[in-house]
PDB file of C-alpha atoms in Angstrom:
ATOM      1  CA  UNK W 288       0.000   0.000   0.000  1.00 39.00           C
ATOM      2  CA  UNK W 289       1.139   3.722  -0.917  1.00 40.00           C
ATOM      3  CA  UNK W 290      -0.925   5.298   1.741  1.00 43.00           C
ATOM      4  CA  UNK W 291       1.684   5.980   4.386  1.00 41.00           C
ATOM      5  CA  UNK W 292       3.888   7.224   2.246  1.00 42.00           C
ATOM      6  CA  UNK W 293       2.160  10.625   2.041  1.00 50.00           C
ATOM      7  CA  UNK W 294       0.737  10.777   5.384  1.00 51.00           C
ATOM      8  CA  UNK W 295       0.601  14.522   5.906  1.00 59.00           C
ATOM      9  CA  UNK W 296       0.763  15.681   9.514  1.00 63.00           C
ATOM     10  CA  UNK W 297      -2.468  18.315  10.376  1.00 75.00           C
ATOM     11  CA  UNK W 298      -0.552  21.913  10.343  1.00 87.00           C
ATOM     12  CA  UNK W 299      -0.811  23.260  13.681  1.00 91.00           C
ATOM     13  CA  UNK W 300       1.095  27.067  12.721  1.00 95.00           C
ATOM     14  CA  UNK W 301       1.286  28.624   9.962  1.00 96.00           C
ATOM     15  CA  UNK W 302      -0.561  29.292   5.922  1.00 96.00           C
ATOM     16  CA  UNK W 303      -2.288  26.844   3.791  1.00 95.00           C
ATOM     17  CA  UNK W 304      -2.612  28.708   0.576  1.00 96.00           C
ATOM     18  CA  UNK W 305      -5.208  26.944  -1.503  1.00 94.00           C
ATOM     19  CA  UNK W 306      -6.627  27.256  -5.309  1.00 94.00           C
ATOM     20  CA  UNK W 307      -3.134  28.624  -6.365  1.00 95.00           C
ATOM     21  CA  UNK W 308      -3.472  28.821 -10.266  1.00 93.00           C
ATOM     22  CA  UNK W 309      -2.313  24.965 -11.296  1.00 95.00           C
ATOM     23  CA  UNK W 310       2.034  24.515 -11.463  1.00 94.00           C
ATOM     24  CA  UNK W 311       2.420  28.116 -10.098  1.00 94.00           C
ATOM     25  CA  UNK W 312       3.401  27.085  -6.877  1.00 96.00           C
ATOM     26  CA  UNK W 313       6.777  27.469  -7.011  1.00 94.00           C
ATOM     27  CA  UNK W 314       6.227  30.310  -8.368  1.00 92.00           C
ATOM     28  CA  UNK W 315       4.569  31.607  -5.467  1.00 94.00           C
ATOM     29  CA  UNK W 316       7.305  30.557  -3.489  1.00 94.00           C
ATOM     30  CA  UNK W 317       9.815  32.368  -5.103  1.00 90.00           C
ATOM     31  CA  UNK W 318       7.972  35.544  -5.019  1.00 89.00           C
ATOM     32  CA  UNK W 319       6.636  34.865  -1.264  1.00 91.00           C
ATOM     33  CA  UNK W 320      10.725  34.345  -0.964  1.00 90.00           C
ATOM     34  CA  UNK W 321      10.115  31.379   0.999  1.00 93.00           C
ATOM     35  CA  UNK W 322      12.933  29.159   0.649  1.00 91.00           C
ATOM     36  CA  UNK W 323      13.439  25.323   0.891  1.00 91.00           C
ATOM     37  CA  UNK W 324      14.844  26.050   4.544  1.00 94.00           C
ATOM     38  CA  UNK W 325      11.197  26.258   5.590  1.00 94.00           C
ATOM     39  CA  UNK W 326       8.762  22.578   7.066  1.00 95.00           C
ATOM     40  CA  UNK W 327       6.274  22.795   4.061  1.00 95.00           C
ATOM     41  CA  UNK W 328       3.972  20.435   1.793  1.00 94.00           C
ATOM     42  CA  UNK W 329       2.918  21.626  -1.950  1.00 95.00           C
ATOM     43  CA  UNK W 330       0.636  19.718  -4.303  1.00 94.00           C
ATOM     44  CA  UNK W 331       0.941  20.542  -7.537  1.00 96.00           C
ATOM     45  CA  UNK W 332      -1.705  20.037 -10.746  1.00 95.00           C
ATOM     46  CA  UNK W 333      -3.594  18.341  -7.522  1.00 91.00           C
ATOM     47  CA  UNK W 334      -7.316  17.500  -8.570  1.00 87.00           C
ATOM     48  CA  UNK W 335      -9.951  20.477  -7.083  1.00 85.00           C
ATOM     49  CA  UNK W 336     -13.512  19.087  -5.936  1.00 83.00           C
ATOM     50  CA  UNK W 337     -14.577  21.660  -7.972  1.00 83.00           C
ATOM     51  CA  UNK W 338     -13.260  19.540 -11.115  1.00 87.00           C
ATOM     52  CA  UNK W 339      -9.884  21.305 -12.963  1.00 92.00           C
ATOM     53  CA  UNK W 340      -6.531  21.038 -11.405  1.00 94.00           C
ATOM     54  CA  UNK W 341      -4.833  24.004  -8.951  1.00 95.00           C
ATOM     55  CA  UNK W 342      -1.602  24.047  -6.664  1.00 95.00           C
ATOM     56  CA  UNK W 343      -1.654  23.906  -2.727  1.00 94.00           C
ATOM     57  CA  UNK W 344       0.693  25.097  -0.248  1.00 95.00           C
ATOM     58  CA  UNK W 345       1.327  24.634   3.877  1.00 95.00           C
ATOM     59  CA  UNK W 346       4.322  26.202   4.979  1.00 96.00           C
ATOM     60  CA  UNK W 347       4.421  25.818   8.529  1.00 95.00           C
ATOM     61  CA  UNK W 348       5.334  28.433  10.991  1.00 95.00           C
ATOM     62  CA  UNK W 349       4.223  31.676   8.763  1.00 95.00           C
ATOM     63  CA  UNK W 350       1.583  33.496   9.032  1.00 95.00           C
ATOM     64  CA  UNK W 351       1.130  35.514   5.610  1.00 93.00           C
ATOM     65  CA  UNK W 352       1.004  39.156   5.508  1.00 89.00           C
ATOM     66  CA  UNK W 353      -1.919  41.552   3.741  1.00 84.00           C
ATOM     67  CA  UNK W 354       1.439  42.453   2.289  1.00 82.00           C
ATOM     68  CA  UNK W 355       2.812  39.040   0.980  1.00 88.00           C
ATOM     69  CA  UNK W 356      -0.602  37.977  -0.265  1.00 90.00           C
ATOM     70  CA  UNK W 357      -0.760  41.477  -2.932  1.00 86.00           C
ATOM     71  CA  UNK W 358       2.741  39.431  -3.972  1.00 87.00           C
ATOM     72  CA  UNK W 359       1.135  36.328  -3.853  1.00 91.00           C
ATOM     73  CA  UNK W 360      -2.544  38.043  -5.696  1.00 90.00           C
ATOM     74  CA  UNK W 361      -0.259  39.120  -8.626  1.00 88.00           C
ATOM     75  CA  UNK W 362       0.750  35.549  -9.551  1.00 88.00           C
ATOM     76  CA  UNK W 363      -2.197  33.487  -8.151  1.00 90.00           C
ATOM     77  CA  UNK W 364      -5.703  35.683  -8.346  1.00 85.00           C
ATOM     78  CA  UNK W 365      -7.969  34.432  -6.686  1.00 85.00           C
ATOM     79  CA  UNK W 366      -5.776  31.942  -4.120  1.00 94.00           C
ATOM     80  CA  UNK W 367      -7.424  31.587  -0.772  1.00 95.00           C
ATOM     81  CA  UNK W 368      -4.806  32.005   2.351  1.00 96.00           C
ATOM     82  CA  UNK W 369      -5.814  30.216   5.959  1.00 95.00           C
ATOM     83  CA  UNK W 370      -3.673  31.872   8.736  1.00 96.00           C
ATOM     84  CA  UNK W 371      -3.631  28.708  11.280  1.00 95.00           C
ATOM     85  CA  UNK W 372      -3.111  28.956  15.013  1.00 96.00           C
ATOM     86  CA  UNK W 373      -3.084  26.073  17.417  1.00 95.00           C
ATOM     87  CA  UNK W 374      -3.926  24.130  14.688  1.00 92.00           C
ATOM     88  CA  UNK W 375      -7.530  26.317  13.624  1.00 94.00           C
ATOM     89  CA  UNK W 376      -7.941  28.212  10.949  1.00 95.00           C
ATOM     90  CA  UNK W 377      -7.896  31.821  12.256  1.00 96.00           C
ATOM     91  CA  UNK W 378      -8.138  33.837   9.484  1.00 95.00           C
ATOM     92  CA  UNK W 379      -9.190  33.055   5.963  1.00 95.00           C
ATOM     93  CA  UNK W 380      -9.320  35.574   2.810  1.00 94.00           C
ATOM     94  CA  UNK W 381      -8.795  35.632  -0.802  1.00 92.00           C
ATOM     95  CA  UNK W 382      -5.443  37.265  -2.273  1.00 89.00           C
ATOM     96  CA  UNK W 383      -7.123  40.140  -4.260  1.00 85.00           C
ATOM     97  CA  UNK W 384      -5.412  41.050  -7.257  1.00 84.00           C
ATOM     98  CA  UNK W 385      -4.184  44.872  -5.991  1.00 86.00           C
ATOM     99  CA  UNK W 386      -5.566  47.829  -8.251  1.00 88.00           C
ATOM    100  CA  UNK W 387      -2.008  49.569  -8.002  1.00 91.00           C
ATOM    101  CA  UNK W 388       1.161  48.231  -7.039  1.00 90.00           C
ATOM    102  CA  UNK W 389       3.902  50.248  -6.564  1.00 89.00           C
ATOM    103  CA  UNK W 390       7.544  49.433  -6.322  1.00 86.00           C
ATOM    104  CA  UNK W 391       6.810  45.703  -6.246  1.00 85.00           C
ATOM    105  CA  UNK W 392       6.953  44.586 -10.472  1.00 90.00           C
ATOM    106  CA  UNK W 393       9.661  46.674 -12.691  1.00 92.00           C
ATOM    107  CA  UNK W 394       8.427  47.655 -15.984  1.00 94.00           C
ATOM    108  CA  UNK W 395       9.594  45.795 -19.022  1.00 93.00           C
ATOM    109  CA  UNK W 396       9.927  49.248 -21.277  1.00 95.00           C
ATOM    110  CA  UNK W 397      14.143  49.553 -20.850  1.00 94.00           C
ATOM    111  CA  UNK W 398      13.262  53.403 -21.676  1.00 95.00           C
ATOM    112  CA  UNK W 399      10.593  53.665 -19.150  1.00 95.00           C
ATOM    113  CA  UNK W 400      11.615  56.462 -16.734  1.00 95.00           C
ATOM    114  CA  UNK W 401      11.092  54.084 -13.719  1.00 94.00           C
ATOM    115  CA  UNK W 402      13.994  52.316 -15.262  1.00 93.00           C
ATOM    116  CA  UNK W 403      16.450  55.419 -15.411  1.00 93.00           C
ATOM    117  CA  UNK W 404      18.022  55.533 -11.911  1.00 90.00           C
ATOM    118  CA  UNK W 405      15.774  58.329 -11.522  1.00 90.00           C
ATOM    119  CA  UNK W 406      13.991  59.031  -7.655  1.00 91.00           C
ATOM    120  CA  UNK W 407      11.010  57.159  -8.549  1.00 91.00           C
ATOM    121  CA  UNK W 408       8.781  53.932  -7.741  1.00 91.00           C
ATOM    122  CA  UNK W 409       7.748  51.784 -10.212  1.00 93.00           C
ATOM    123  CA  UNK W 410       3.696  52.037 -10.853  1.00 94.00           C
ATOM    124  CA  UNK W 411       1.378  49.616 -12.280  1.00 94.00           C
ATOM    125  CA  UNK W 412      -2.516  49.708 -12.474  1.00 94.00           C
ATOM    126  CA  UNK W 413      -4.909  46.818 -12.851  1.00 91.00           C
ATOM    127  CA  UNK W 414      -6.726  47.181 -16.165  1.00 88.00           C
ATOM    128  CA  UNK W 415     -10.394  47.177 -15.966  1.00 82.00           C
ATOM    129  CA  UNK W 416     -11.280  45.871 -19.764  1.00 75.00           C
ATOM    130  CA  UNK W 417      -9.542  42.745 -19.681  1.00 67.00           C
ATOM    131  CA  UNK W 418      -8.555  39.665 -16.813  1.00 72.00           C
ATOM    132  CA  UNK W 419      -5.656  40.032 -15.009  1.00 78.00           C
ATOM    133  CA  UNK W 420      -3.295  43.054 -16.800  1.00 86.00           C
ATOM    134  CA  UNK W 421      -1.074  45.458 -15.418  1.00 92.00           C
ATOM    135  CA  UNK W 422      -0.151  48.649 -17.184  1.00 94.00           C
ATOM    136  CA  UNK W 423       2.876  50.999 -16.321  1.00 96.00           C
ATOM    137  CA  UNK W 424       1.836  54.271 -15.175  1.00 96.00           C
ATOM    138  CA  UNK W 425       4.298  56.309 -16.597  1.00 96.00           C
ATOM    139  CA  UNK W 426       5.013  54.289 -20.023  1.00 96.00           C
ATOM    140  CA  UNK W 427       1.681  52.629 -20.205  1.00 95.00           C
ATOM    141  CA  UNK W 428       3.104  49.374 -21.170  1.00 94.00           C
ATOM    142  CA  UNK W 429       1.452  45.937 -20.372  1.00 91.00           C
ATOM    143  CA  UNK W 430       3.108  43.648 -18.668  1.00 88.00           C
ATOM    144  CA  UNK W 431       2.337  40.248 -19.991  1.00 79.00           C
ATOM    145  CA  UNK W 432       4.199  38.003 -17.907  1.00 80.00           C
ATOM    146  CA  UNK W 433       3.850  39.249 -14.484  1.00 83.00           C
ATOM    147  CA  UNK W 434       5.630  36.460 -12.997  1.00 81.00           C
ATOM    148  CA  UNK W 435       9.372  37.215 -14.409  1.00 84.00           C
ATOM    149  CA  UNK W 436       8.494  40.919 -13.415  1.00 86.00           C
ATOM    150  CA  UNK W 437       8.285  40.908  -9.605  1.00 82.00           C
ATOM    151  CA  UNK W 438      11.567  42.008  -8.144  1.00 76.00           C
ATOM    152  CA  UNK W 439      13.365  39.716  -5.970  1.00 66.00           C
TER     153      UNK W 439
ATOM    154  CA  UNK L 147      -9.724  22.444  11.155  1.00 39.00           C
ATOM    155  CA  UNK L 148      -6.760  22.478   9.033  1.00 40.00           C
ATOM    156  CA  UNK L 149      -6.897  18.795   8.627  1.00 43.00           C
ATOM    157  CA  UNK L 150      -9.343  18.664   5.214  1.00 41.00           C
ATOM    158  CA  UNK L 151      -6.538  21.288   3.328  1.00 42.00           C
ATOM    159  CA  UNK L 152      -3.995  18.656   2.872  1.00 50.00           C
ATOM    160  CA  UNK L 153      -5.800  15.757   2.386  1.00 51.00           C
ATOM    161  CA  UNK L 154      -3.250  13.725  -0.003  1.00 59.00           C
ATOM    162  CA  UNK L 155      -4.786  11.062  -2.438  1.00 63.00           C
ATOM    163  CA  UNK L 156      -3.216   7.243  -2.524  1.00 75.00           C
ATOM    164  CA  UNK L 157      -0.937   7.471  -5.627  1.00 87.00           C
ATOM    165  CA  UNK L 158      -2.514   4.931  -7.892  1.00 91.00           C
ATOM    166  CA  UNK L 159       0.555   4.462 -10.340  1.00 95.00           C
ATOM    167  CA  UNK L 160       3.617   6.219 -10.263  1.00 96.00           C
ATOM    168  CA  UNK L 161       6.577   6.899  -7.857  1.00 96.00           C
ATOM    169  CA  UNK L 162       7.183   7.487  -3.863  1.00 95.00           C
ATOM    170  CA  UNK L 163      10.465   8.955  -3.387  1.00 96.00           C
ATOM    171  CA  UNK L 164      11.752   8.741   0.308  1.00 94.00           C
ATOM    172  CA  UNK L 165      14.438   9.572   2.629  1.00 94.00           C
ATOM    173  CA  UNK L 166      15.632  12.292   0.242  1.00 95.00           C
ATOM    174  CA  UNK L 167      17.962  15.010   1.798  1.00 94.00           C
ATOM    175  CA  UNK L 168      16.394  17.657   3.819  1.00 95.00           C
ATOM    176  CA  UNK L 169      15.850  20.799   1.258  1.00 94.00           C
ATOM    177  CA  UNK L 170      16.953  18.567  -1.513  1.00 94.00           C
ATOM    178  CA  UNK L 171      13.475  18.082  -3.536  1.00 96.00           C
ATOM    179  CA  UNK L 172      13.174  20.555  -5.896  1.00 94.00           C
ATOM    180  CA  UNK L 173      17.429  19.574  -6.765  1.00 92.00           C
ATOM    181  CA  UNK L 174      15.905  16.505  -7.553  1.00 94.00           C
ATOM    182  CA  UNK L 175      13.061  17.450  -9.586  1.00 94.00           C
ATOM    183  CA  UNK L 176      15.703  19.503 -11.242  1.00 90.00           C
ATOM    184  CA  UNK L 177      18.362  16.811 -12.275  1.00 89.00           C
ATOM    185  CA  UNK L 178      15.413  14.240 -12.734  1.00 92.00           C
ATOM    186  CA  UNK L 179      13.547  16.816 -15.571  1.00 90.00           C
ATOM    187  CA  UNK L 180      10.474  16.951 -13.956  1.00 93.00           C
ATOM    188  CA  UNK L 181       8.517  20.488 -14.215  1.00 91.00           C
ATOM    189  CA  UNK L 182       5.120  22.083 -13.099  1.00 91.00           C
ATOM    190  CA  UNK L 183       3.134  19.868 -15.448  1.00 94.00           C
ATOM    191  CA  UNK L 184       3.291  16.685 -13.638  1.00 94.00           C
ATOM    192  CA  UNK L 185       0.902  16.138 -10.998  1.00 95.00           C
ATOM    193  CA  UNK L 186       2.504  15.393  -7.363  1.00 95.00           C
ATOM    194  CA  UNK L 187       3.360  16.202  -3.876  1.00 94.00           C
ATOM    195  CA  UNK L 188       6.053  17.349  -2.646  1.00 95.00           C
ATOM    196  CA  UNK L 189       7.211  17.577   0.925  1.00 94.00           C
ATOM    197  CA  UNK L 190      10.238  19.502   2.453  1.00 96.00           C
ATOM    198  CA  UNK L 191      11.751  19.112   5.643  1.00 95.00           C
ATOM    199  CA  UNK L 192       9.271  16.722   6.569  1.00 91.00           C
ATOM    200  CA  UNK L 193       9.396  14.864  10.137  1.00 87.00           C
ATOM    201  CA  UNK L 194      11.162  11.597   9.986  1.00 85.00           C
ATOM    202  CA  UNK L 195       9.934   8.655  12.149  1.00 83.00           C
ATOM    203  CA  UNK L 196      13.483   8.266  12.756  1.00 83.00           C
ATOM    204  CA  UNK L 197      14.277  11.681  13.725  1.00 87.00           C
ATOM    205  CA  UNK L 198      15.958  14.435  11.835  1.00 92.00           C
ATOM    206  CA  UNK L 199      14.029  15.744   8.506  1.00 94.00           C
ATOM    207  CA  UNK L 200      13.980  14.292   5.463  1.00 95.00           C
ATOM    208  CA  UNK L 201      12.040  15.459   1.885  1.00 95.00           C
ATOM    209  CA  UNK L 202       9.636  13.432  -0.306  1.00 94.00           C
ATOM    210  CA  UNK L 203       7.944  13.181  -3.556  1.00 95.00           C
ATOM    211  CA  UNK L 204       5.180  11.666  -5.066  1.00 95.00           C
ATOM    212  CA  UNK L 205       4.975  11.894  -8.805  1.00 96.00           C
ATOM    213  CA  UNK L 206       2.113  10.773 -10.755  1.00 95.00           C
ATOM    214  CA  UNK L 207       2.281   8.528 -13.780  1.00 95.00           C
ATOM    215  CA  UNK L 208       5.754   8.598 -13.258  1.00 95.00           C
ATOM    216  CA  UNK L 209       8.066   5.269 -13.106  1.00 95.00           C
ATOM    217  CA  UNK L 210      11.856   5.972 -12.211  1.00 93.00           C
ATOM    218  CA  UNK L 211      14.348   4.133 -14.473  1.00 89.00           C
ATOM    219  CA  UNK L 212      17.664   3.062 -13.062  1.00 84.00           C
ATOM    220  CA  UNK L 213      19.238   5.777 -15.434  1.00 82.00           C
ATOM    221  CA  UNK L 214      17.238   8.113 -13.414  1.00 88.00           C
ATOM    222  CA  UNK L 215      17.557   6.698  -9.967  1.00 90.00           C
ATOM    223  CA  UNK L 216      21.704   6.996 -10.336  1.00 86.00           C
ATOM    224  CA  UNK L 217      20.991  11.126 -11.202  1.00 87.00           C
ATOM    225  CA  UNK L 218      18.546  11.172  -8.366  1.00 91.00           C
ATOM    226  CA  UNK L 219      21.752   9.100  -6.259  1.00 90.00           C
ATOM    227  CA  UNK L 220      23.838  12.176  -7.533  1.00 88.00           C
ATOM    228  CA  UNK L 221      21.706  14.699  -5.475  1.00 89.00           C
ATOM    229  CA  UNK L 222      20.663  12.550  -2.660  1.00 90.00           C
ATOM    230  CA  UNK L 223      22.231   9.286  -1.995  1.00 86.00           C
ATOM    231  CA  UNK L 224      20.391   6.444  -0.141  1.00 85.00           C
ATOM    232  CA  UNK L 225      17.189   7.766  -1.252  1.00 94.00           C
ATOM    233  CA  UNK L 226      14.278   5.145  -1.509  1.00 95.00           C
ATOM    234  CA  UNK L 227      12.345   4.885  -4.772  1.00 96.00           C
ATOM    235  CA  UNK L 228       9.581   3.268  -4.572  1.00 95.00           C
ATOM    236  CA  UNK L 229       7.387   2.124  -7.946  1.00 96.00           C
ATOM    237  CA  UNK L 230       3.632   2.253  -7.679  1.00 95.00           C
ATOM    238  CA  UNK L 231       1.280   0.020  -9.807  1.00 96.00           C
ATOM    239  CA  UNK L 232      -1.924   0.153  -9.569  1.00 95.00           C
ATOM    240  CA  UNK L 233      -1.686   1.677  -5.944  1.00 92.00           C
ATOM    241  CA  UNK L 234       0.690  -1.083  -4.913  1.00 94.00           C
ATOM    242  CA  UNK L 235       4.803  -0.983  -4.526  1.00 95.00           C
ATOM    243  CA  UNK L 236       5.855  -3.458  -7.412  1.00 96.00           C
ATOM    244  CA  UNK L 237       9.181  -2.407  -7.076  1.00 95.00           C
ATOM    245  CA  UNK L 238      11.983  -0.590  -4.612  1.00 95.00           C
ATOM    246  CA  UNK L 239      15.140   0.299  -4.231  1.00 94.00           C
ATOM    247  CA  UNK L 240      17.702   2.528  -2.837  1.00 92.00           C
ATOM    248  CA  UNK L 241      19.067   5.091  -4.687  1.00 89.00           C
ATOM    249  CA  UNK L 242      23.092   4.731  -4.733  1.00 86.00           C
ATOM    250  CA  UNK L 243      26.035   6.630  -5.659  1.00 84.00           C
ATOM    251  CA  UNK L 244      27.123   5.016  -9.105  1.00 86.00           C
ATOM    252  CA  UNK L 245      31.098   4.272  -8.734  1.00 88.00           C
ATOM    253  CA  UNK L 246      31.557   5.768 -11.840  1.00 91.00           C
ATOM    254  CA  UNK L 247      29.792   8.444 -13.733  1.00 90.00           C
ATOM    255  CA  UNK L 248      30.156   9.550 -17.392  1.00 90.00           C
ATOM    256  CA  UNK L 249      28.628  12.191 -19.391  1.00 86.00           C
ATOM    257  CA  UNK L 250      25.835  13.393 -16.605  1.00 85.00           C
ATOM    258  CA  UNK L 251      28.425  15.946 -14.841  1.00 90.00           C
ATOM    259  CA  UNK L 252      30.705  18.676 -15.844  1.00 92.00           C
ATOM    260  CA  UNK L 253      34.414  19.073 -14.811  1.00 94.00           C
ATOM    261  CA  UNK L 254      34.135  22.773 -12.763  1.00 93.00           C
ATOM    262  CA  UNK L 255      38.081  22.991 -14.263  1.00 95.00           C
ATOM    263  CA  UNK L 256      37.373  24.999 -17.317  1.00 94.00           C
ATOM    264  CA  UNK L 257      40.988  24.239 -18.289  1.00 95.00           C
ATOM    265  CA  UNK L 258      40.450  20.346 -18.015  1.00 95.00           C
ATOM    266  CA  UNK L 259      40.487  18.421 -21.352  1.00 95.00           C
ATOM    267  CA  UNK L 260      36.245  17.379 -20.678  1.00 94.00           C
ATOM    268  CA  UNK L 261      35.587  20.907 -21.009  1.00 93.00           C
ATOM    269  CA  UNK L 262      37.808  21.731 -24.530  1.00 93.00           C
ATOM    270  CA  UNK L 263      35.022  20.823 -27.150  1.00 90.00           C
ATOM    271  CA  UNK L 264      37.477  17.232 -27.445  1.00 90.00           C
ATOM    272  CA  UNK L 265      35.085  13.946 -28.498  1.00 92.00           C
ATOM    273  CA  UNK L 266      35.367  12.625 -25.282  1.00 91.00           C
ATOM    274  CA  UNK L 267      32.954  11.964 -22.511  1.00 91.00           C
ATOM    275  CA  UNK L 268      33.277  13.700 -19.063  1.00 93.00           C
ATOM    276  CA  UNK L 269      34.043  10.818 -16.452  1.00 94.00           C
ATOM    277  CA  UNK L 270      34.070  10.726 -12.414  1.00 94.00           C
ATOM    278  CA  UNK L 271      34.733   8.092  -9.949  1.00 94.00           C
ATOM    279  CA  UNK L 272      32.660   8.071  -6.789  1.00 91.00           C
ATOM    280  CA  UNK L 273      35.867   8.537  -3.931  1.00 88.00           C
ATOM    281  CA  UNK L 274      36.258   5.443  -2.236  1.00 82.00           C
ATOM    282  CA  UNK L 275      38.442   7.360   0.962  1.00 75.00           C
ATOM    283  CA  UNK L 276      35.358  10.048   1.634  1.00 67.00           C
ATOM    284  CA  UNK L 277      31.522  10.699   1.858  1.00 72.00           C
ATOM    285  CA  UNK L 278      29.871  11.406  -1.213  1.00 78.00           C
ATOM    286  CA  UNK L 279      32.634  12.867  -3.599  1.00 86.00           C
ATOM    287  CA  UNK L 280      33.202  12.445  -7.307  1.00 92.00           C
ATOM    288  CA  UNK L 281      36.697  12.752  -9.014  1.00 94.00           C
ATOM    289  CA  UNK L 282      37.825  14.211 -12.505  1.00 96.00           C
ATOM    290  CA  UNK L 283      39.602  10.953 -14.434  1.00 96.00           C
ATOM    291  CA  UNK L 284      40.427  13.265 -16.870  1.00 96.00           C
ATOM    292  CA  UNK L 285      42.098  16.460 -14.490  1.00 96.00           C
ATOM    293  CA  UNK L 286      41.749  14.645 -10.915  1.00 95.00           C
ATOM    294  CA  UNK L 287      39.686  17.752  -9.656  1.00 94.00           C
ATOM    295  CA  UNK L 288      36.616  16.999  -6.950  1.00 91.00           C
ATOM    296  CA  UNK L 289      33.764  18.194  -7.466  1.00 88.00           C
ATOM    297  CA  UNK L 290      32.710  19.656  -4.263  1.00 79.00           C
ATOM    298  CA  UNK L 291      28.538  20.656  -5.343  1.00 80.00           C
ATOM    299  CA  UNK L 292      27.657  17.921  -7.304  1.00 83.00           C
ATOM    300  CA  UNK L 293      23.880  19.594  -7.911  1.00 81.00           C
ATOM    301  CA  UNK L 294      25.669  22.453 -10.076  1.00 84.00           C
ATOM    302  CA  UNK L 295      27.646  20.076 -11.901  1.00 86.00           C
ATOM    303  CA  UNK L 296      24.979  18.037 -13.459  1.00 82.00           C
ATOM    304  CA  UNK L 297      24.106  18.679 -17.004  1.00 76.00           C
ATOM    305  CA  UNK L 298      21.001  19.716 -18.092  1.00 66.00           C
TER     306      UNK L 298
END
């Protein structure tokens, strides 16, 4: 029998971040700069009730900021976070996709001012005509692939 | 309850790997060639029964050759592999250090004669005097991080 080989302990501290967008967990690691240092389980392409596929993450012994989850929002819409204490889930949201994020994603324009060594923060605004776009405020450029353009 | 987030499925077919090194996982995903589009679990820094932490994986659909199992050996020696049919082990093993090793790593001497664009194959031999350390036929050199060495 397989079974014990993935017996997964209950989480008693820390974030189970469910219906992350299916094989972007690590992904959401690397933005979430969590590191392999960390006690944590991930599923990945795992089967949703719902029907479809989508990632899952425990990382024990975090507790996710509003902060961390924008980061997490911009890679995983949608993902639901469960802050767990003494092994109940305390708090429980959905990472929003932030209208404006500033300083967090650097435009991919080379000539955008924001990339000039000048004084300023990057800016990006959610589109409202179409899913899940970003568009520089000062060069208006989209950015397509949000995940290679969240600084480190 | 946190229990019901991490429920983990019986792996019907595919492959358990145990006992890997503590932080070691996604290295072995790496050298192994397996991306986001498989489905599995992954755990890191997982309790051992026997104490100290330990990684595993669980890949779907997946069934390690011996080819594979000596890269896997590379990363994290004495790692169990277990083969899953039809939600039963059909087959396991123990992943171990190959005594000899040619064409998977690169020489890190960019002056030996493996790295001069000369028809030969690179070739190590598993040190018989220390732990897990591979040595250069060609130049003699150890290589000290075996997980940068290995060839995509």
């Amino acid at each position: 029998m397989s079974e014990k080989y993935m017996k997964v302990q209950r989480i008693e501290h820390g974030t189970v971040i469910d219906h992350i967008l299916p094989g972007m967990a690590f992904d959401v690691l690397r933005v979430l700069g969590i590191s392999n240092d960390r006690s944590m389980s991930i599923l990945i392409n795992s089967q949703s009730k719902k029907g479809g596929k989508k990632d899952i993450l425990k990382i024990e012994d975090v507790e996710l900021s509003d902060n961390e989850a924008s980061r997490l929002a911009l890679v995983s819409p949608h993902a639901t976070v469960n802050i767990i204490v003494d092994g109940h889930v305390v708090k429980k949201f959905n990472a929003e996709a932030p209208a404006l994020v500033r300083g967090v994603l650097s435009c991919s324009n080379p000539n955008c001012i924001s990339n000039q060594n000048e004084p300023i923060q990057s800016e990006f605004k959610l589109s409202p005509d179409e899913g899940h776009r970003y568009v520089c405020t000062y060069c208006e450029r989209d950015i397509v692939d949000l995940v290679t353009r969240i600084r480190s």
